[in-house]
Amino acid sequence: MNNIFNKISNLEKLIGNTPLVEILFKYKGKEMKIYTKLEYYNYTGSIKDRMALYILKKAYMDNRIKEHDTIIETTSGNTGISFAAIGTYLGHTVDIYMPDWMSDERKNLLKSFNSKLHLVSKNDGGFLKCISITNEIKSTSKNVFLPCQFSNKDNATAHYLSTGPEIWNSLQKIGVKPSAFVAGVGTGGTIMGIGKYLKEKNPNMKIYPLEPSNSPTLSTGIQVHEHRIQGIIDEFIPPILNLNSLNSIINVDDGDSIIMAQMLSKKLGLGVGISSGANFLGAIKVLELTNNKATVITVFADDNKKYLSTDLAKDELIKKGFISSYVELLCLNRI
Ligand code: PMP
């Protein structure tokens, strides 16, 4: 057991403390800036490493997981990759349930980190079916551990304890006080955990959850359509998310998000995933809402390597009203 905690504390040195960068740009000719955490610097390349490691550490501390238990989780990708890599390293077998329409890179990565992949088609019930299968396994099997990322409060706590303080402390060093945070919602762990910490530090802090305008599940409560911002808005409102404690919901188009992510890569060398493009657009919307007065923070959850077989690597049709059409990226500074 001591060995497990040694391994966990070593992994803690490889997860978190990601770079915070300031991005300077023009929007409709006006100079603006935002701050964002480059979360692809984590162990397996995404923000989800933070919560996967914390959930396992906490479960070990509370004796809710035993060595060699099988970890079983439903995930749209990044969470599975984190649990697969971390769980395998800690000596667990990792079974991942995932909708079959996720990118091939995600599926191959999951296998490369030694997890057993179970794919469920839309016809067979998709994401919600994955969750019901994993819950059923839990009620009928011994020696399994279900992280339950959508309802596990440790998911948000991971961000409350790490990402939030990192953002606040980095900005403090340069005398900047954040006033708004925006992030796309998957499980809601990021928005709830970072939001809670920053709000405690600055009670006037505004916290904006983000969703795709093509599938506004947070606004409507149901899955309205398919969308291409993998990692956010699955098919329901996650239990961790408390919309009443947050500010208004921001929505952005998935095509606009793809173009924005491509621009970040082409102009600044930030090879980010689609949800990062969406979060950048969300930050611009918040700046617009506040007449460019807010100090807006967001996160770039992962990089572009998982999306090279998707529309992110193709020419996207520019539609009227896209925010990205009015953006000129200037430069970035490491804080
Ligand atoms: N972006 C990407 C690429 C993700 O994988 C996730 C997590 N599913 C998110 C954003 C949203 O993060 P959270 O689950 O903490 O809301």
Short mmCIF file of C-alpha atoms and ligand atoms in Angstrom, two decimals:
data_model
loop_
_atom_site.label_atom_id
_atom_site.label_comp_id
_atom_site.label_asym_id
_atom_site.label_seq_id
_atom_site.Cartn_x
_atom_site.Cartn_y
_atom_site.Cartn_z
CA MET A 1 0.00 0.00 0.00
CA ASN A 2 2.90 2.28 0.83
CA ASN A 3 4.14 1.61 -2.67
CA ILE A 4 0.81 2.87 -4.08
CA PHE A 5 1.06 6.16 -2.18
CA ASN A 6 4.67 6.54 -3.35
CA LYS A 7 3.54 6.07 -6.92
CA ILE A 8 0.66 8.52 -6.42
CA SER A 9 2.90 11.20 -4.99
CA ASN A 10 5.31 10.77 -7.90
CA LEU A 11 2.44 11.10 -10.38
CA GLU A 12 1.38 14.28 -8.59
CA LYS A 13 4.67 15.78 -9.76
CA LEU A 14 3.70 15.02 -13.37
CA ILE A 15 0.16 16.37 -13.15
CA GLY A 16 -0.84 20.01 -12.65
CA ASN A 17 1.34 23.11 -12.50
CA THR A 18 0.62 23.54 -16.20
CA PRO A 19 1.63 26.79 -17.94
CA LEU A 20 -0.74 29.75 -17.74
CA VAL A 21 -0.47 31.93 -20.84
CA GLU A 22 -1.81 35.33 -21.80
CA ILE A 23 -3.10 35.51 -25.37
CA LEU A 24 -3.20 38.95 -26.99
CA PHE A 25 -5.51 39.40 -29.96
CA LYS A 26 -7.73 41.85 -31.79
CA TYR A 27 -11.46 41.32 -32.01
CA LYS A 28 -13.34 43.58 -34.43
CA GLY A 29 -10.20 45.74 -34.43
CA LYS A 30 -10.12 46.19 -30.64
CA GLU A 31 -7.15 44.87 -28.61
CA MET A 32 -8.12 42.25 -26.06
CA LYS A 33 -6.49 39.55 -23.97
CA ILE A 34 -7.41 36.38 -22.13
CA TYR A 35 -5.56 33.99 -19.83
CA THR A 36 -5.66 30.23 -20.30
CA LYS A 37 -4.12 27.10 -18.77
CA LEU A 38 -2.40 24.76 -21.22
CA GLU A 39 -3.74 21.52 -19.80
CA TYR A 40 -2.21 19.30 -22.45
CA TYR A 41 1.05 19.58 -20.49
CA ASN A 42 -0.36 16.98 -18.08
CA TYR A 43 0.85 13.33 -17.85
CA THR A 44 -1.49 11.91 -20.54
CA GLY A 45 -2.17 15.20 -22.29
CA SER A 46 -5.41 16.47 -20.80
CA ILE A 47 -7.02 18.24 -17.88
CA LYS A 48 -8.67 14.97 -16.82
CA ASP A 49 -5.42 13.63 -15.30
CA ARG A 50 -6.03 15.96 -12.38
CA MET A 51 -9.34 14.46 -11.38
CA ALA A 52 -8.43 10.84 -12.23
CA LEU A 53 -5.40 10.91 -9.93
CA TYR A 54 -7.26 12.75 -7.16
CA ILE A 55 -10.27 10.40 -7.31
CA LEU A 56 -7.98 7.35 -7.01
CA LYS A 57 -5.88 8.92 -4.25
CA LYS A 58 -8.97 9.85 -2.25
CA ALA A 59 -10.48 6.37 -2.78
CA TYR A 60 -7.26 4.78 -1.45
CA MET A 61 -7.20 7.14 1.52
CA ASP A 62 -10.85 6.26 2.36
CA ASN A 63 -10.36 2.51 1.70
CA ARG A 64 -12.96 2.53 -1.08
CA ILE A 65 -10.55 0.89 -3.54
CA LYS A 66 -8.26 -2.09 -3.05
CA GLU A 67 -5.07 -2.96 -4.89
CA HIS A 68 -5.90 -4.92 -8.08
CA ASP A 69 -9.60 -3.89 -8.13
CA THR A 70 -10.85 -3.38 -11.68
CA ILE A 71 -11.56 0.27 -12.50
CA ILE A 72 -14.68 0.64 -14.65
CA GLU A 73 -15.72 3.97 -16.13
CA THR A 74 -17.96 5.51 -18.79
CA THR A 75 -16.16 8.22 -20.71
CA SER A 76 -16.13 10.13 -23.96
CA GLY A 77 -12.35 9.81 -24.10
CA ASN A 78 -9.97 11.90 -22.02
CA THR A 79 -11.16 10.56 -18.67
CA GLY A 80 -10.69 7.02 -19.93
CA ILE A 81 -7.20 7.79 -21.16
CA SER A 82 -6.31 9.25 -17.74
CA PHE A 83 -7.75 6.31 -15.78
CA ALA A 84 -6.22 3.82 -18.22
CA ALA A 85 -2.70 5.24 -17.86
CA ILE A 86 -2.82 6.04 -14.14
CA GLY A 87 -4.87 2.97 -13.17
CA THR A 88 -2.61 0.58 -15.11
CA TYR A 89 0.49 2.13 -13.56
CA LEU A 90 -1.03 1.64 -10.10
CA GLY A 91 -1.62 -2.04 -10.89
CA HIS A 92 -5.32 -2.05 -11.85
CA THR A 93 -7.18 -3.52 -14.81
CA VAL A 94 -9.15 -0.71 -16.47
CA ASP A 95 -12.41 -1.32 -18.36
CA ILE A 96 -13.72 1.63 -20.37
CA TYR A 97 -17.27 1.99 -21.74
CA MET A 98 -17.57 4.57 -24.50
CA PRO A 99 -19.99 5.56 -27.30
CA ASP A 100 -18.69 4.15 -30.58
CA TRP A 101 -18.71 7.48 -32.42
CA MET A 102 -15.69 8.96 -30.63
CA SER A 103 -12.50 9.57 -32.66
CA ASP A 104 -10.26 6.64 -33.68
CA GLU A 105 -7.32 8.31 -31.97
CA ARG A 106 -9.18 8.15 -28.67
CA LYS A 107 -9.99 4.47 -29.12
CA ASN A 108 -6.40 3.60 -30.08
CA LEU A 109 -4.95 5.65 -27.25
CA LEU A 110 -7.20 3.89 -24.74
CA LYS A 111 -5.95 0.54 -25.98
CA SER A 112 -2.34 1.76 -25.98
CA PHE A 113 -2.65 2.53 -22.27
CA ASN A 114 -3.77 -1.08 -21.74
CA SER A 115 -7.47 -0.57 -21.06
CA LYS A 116 -10.22 -2.92 -22.24
CA LEU A 117 -12.51 -0.93 -24.50
CA HIS A 118 -16.27 -1.60 -24.71
CA LEU A 119 -18.05 0.42 -27.42
CA VAL A 120 -21.80 1.10 -27.39
CA SER A 121 -23.59 2.34 -30.52
CA LYS A 122 -26.25 5.04 -30.66
CA ASN A 123 -28.85 2.35 -31.49
CA ASP A 124 -27.87 0.37 -28.41
CA GLY A 125 -28.29 3.44 -26.20
CA GLY A 126 -25.00 5.38 -26.47
CA PHE A 127 -23.70 7.25 -23.47
CA LEU A 128 -26.62 6.63 -21.13
CA LYS A 129 -26.46 2.91 -21.86
CA CYS A 130 -22.73 2.93 -20.97
CA ILE A 131 -23.60 4.44 -17.60
CA SER A 132 -26.37 1.91 -16.92
CA ILE A 133 -24.05 -1.01 -17.84
CA THR A 134 -21.30 0.21 -15.50
CA ASN A 135 -23.79 0.75 -12.67
CA GLU A 136 -25.15 -2.75 -13.16
CA ILE A 137 -21.64 -4.25 -13.02
CA LYS A 138 -21.03 -2.38 -9.77
CA SER A 139 -24.17 -3.79 -8.17
CA THR A 140 -23.41 -7.38 -9.21
CA SER A 141 -19.60 -7.67 -9.02
CA LYS A 142 -16.99 -7.58 -6.32
CA ASN A 143 -13.52 -6.10 -6.66
CA VAL A 144 -14.53 -3.25 -8.91
CA PHE A 145 -14.12 0.48 -8.43
CA LEU A 146 -16.31 2.97 -10.27
CA PRO A 147 -14.95 6.52 -10.27
CA CYS A 148 -18.39 7.83 -11.44
CA GLN A 149 -16.88 11.03 -12.80
CA PHE A 150 -20.29 12.60 -13.49
CA SER A 151 -21.47 12.42 -9.88
CA ASN A 152 -18.23 12.13 -7.89
CA LYS A 153 -17.65 15.38 -5.99
CA ASP A 154 -13.90 14.58 -5.83
CA ASN A 155 -13.86 15.45 -9.56
CA ALA A 156 -14.65 19.10 -8.81
CA THR A 157 -12.53 19.05 -5.63
CA ALA A 158 -9.48 18.13 -7.72
CA HIS A 159 -9.85 21.47 -9.51
CA TYR A 160 -10.72 23.33 -6.32
CA LEU A 161 -7.45 22.09 -4.80
CA SER A 162 -5.15 22.39 -7.82
CA THR A 163 -6.24 24.23 -10.98
CA GLY A 164 -8.04 27.04 -9.15
CA PRO A 165 -5.15 27.91 -6.78
CA GLU A 166 -2.61 27.60 -9.62
CA ILE A 167 -4.53 30.17 -11.69
CA TRP A 168 -5.00 32.55 -8.76
CA ASN A 169 -1.37 32.31 -7.58
CA SER A 170 0.14 32.77 -11.06
CA LEU A 171 -1.96 35.88 -11.65
CA GLN A 172 -1.24 37.26 -8.17
CA LYS A 173 2.46 37.24 -9.01
CA ILE A 174 1.83 39.71 -11.86
CA GLY A 175 -0.74 41.74 -9.93
CA VAL A 176 -3.75 40.60 -11.97
CA LYS A 177 -7.11 39.80 -10.36
CA PRO A 178 -9.35 37.49 -12.40
CA SER A 179 -12.99 38.52 -12.68
CA ALA A 180 -14.54 35.93 -15.02
CA PHE A 181 -14.04 32.23 -15.76
CA VAL A 182 -15.58 30.40 -18.70
CA ALA A 183 -15.34 26.69 -19.55
CA GLY A 184 -17.16 24.09 -21.60
CA VAL A 185 -19.06 21.59 -19.47
CA GLY A 186 -18.50 17.85 -19.72
CA THR A 187 -18.90 16.51 -16.20
CA GLY A 188 -18.88 20.06 -14.83
CA GLY A 189 -15.86 19.26 -12.62
CA THR A 190 -13.72 22.00 -14.17
CA ILE A 191 -16.30 24.79 -13.98
CA MET A 192 -17.55 23.89 -10.49
CA GLY A 193 -14.12 23.32 -8.90
CA ILE A 194 -12.19 26.23 -10.41
CA GLY A 195 -15.29 28.44 -10.17
CA LYS A 196 -15.71 27.75 -6.46
CA TYR A 197 -12.07 28.53 -5.67
CA LEU A 198 -11.92 31.75 -7.69
CA LYS A 199 -15.25 32.92 -6.29
CA GLU A 200 -13.98 32.43 -2.75
CA LYS A 201 -10.99 34.60 -3.64
CA ASN A 202 -13.03 37.22 -5.49
CA PRO A 203 -16.73 37.21 -4.52
CA ASN A 204 -17.53 39.33 -7.62
CA MET A 205 -16.12 36.63 -9.87
CA LYS A 206 -18.48 35.60 -12.68
CA ILE A 207 -18.53 31.92 -13.69
CA TYR A 208 -19.89 31.07 -17.15
CA PRO A 209 -20.60 27.47 -18.24
CA LEU A 210 -20.32 26.91 -21.99
CA GLU A 211 -22.23 24.63 -24.37
CA PRO A 212 -22.46 24.15 -28.15
CA SER A 213 -25.22 26.23 -29.78
CA ASN A 214 -25.81 23.20 -32.04
CA SER A 215 -26.77 21.11 -29.01
CA PRO A 216 -27.76 23.33 -26.07
CA THR A 217 -28.39 20.62 -23.47
CA LEU A 218 -27.68 22.90 -20.49
CA SER A 219 -30.29 25.42 -21.66
CA THR A 220 -32.91 22.86 -22.64
CA GLY A 221 -32.23 19.87 -20.38
CA ILE A 222 -32.21 17.45 -23.30
CA GLN A 223 -29.84 16.44 -26.05
CA VAL A 224 -31.04 18.51 -28.97
CA HIS A 225 -28.64 17.54 -31.71
CA GLU A 226 -25.24 16.04 -32.32
CA HIS A 227 -22.24 18.35 -32.13
CA ARG A 228 -18.50 18.17 -32.79
CA ILE A 229 -16.97 19.61 -29.60
CA GLN A 230 -15.83 16.25 -28.22
CA GLY A 231 -15.49 16.21 -24.45
CA ILE A 232 -18.29 18.63 -23.61
CA ILE A 233 -22.06 18.14 -23.34
CA ASP A 234 -22.71 14.44 -23.58
CA GLU A 235 -26.40 13.63 -23.38
CA PHE A 236 -27.62 15.02 -20.07
CA ILE A 237 -27.00 17.64 -17.38
CA PRO A 238 -24.34 16.12 -15.10
CA PRO A 239 -25.22 15.87 -11.38
CA ILE A 240 -22.03 17.72 -10.31
CA LEU A 241 -23.15 20.81 -12.20
CA ASN A 242 -25.17 23.31 -10.18
CA LEU A 243 -26.38 25.84 -12.73
CA ASN A 244 -28.02 27.94 -9.99
CA SER A 245 -24.61 28.78 -8.56
CA LEU A 246 -23.27 29.93 -11.95
CA ASN A 247 -23.80 32.90 -14.26
CA SER A 248 -25.47 32.76 -17.67
CA ILE A 249 -24.81 29.91 -20.09
CA ILE A 250 -22.58 30.89 -23.02
CA ASN A 251 -23.03 29.07 -26.30
CA VAL A 252 -20.77 28.80 -29.33
CA ASP A 253 -21.05 27.08 -32.70
CA ASP A 254 -19.04 23.89 -33.19
CA GLY A 255 -17.81 24.93 -36.66
CA ASP A 256 -16.69 28.28 -35.26
CA SER A 257 -14.87 26.37 -32.47
CA ILE A 258 -13.09 24.18 -35.03
CA ILE A 259 -11.92 27.24 -36.99
CA MET A 260 -10.79 28.97 -33.78
CA ALA A 261 -8.79 25.90 -32.69
CA GLN A 262 -7.20 25.76 -36.16
CA MET A 263 -6.27 29.47 -35.91
CA LEU A 264 -4.67 28.99 -32.48
CA SER A 265 -2.55 26.25 -33.99
CA LYS A 266 -1.70 28.07 -37.24
CA LYS A 267 -1.00 31.49 -35.76
CA LEU A 268 0.34 30.83 -32.25
CA GLY A 269 1.57 27.24 -32.48
CA LEU A 270 -0.91 26.19 -29.81
CA GLY A 271 -2.02 22.81 -31.16
CA VAL A 272 -5.24 22.55 -29.19
CA GLY A 273 -8.39 20.42 -29.32
CA ILE A 274 -11.84 21.62 -30.38
CA SER A 275 -13.09 22.41 -26.87
CA SER A 276 -10.16 24.82 -26.47
CA GLY A 277 -11.33 26.68 -29.58
CA ALA A 278 -14.81 26.77 -28.05
CA ASN A 279 -13.47 28.09 -24.73
CA PHE A 280 -11.52 30.82 -26.52
CA LEU A 281 -14.70 31.92 -28.31
CA GLY A 282 -16.57 31.78 -24.99
CA ALA A 283 -13.95 34.06 -23.44
CA ILE A 284 -14.47 36.56 -26.28
CA LYS A 285 -18.24 36.46 -25.66
CA VAL A 286 -17.64 37.24 -21.98
CA LEU A 287 -15.33 40.14 -22.93
CA GLU A 288 -18.08 41.45 -25.20
CA LEU A 289 -20.68 41.08 -22.43
CA THR A 290 -18.49 43.19 -20.13
CA ASN A 291 -17.34 45.81 -22.67
CA ASN A 292 -13.83 44.34 -22.61
CA LYS A 293 -13.57 45.15 -18.89
CA ALA A 294 -13.38 41.64 -17.45
CA THR A 295 -10.16 39.72 -16.81
CA VAL A 296 -11.24 36.45 -18.38
CA ILE A 297 -9.71 33.06 -17.65
CA THR A 298 -10.31 29.76 -19.40
CA VAL A 299 -8.61 26.41 -19.96
CA PHE A 300 -7.32 24.57 -23.03
CA ALA A 301 -8.29 21.05 -21.96
CA ASP A 302 -6.29 18.99 -24.47
CA ASP A 303 -4.27 19.11 -27.67
CA ASN A 304 -5.11 18.46 -31.32
CA LYS A 305 -3.50 15.03 -31.65
CA LYS A 306 -6.68 13.16 -30.75
CA TYR A 307 -8.61 14.91 -33.49
CA LEU A 308 -6.45 14.44 -36.57
CA SER A 309 -9.04 12.14 -38.16
CA THR A 310 -11.88 14.54 -37.39
CA ASP A 311 -13.16 17.78 -38.90
CA LEU A 312 -10.45 19.63 -36.95
CA ALA A 313 -7.99 18.53 -39.64
CA LYS A 314 -10.33 19.51 -42.52
CA ASP A 315 -11.42 22.78 -44.12
CA GLU A 316 -14.42 24.06 -42.21
CA LEU A 317 -17.13 26.11 -43.89
CA ILE A 318 -17.13 29.69 -42.60
CA LYS A 319 -20.67 30.74 -41.72
CA LYS A 320 -22.07 34.24 -41.36
CA GLY A 321 -21.72 35.55 -37.82
CA PHE A 322 -18.80 33.31 -36.82
CA ILE A 323 -16.81 35.03 -34.06
CA SER A 324 -13.53 33.60 -35.38
CA SER A 325 -13.92 35.69 -38.58
CA TYR A 326 -13.34 38.85 -36.52
CA VAL A 327 -10.33 37.56 -34.55
CA GLU A 328 -6.72 38.44 -35.30
CA LEU A 329 -4.34 36.55 -33.00
CA LEU A 330 -1.29 38.61 -32.04
CA CYS A 331 0.98 36.81 -29.56
CA LEU A 332 1.22 34.80 -26.37
CA ASN A 333 3.12 35.34 -23.14
CA ARG A 334 3.93 32.71 -20.53
CA ILE A 335 2.90 34.00 -17.10
N1 PMP B 1 -12.78 19.49 -23.00
C1 PMP B 1 -12.37 18.24 -23.22
C2 PMP B 1 -11.55 17.94 -24.43
C3 PMP B 1 -12.72 17.22 -22.31
O1 PMP B 1 -12.32 15.96 -22.53
C4 PMP B 1 -13.51 17.53 -21.19
C5 PMP B 1 -13.89 16.45 -20.21
N2 PMP B 1 -14.83 15.54 -20.71
C6 PMP B 1 -13.95 18.85 -21.02
C7 PMP B 1 -13.54 19.81 -21.94
C8 PMP B 1 -14.89 19.24 -19.90
O2 PMP B 1 -14.36 19.10 -18.61
P1 PMP B 1 -15.28 18.70 -17.38
O3 PMP B 1 -15.62 17.25 -17.50
O4 PMP B 1 -14.42 18.97 -16.18
O5 PMP B 1 -16.50 19.55 -17.40
#
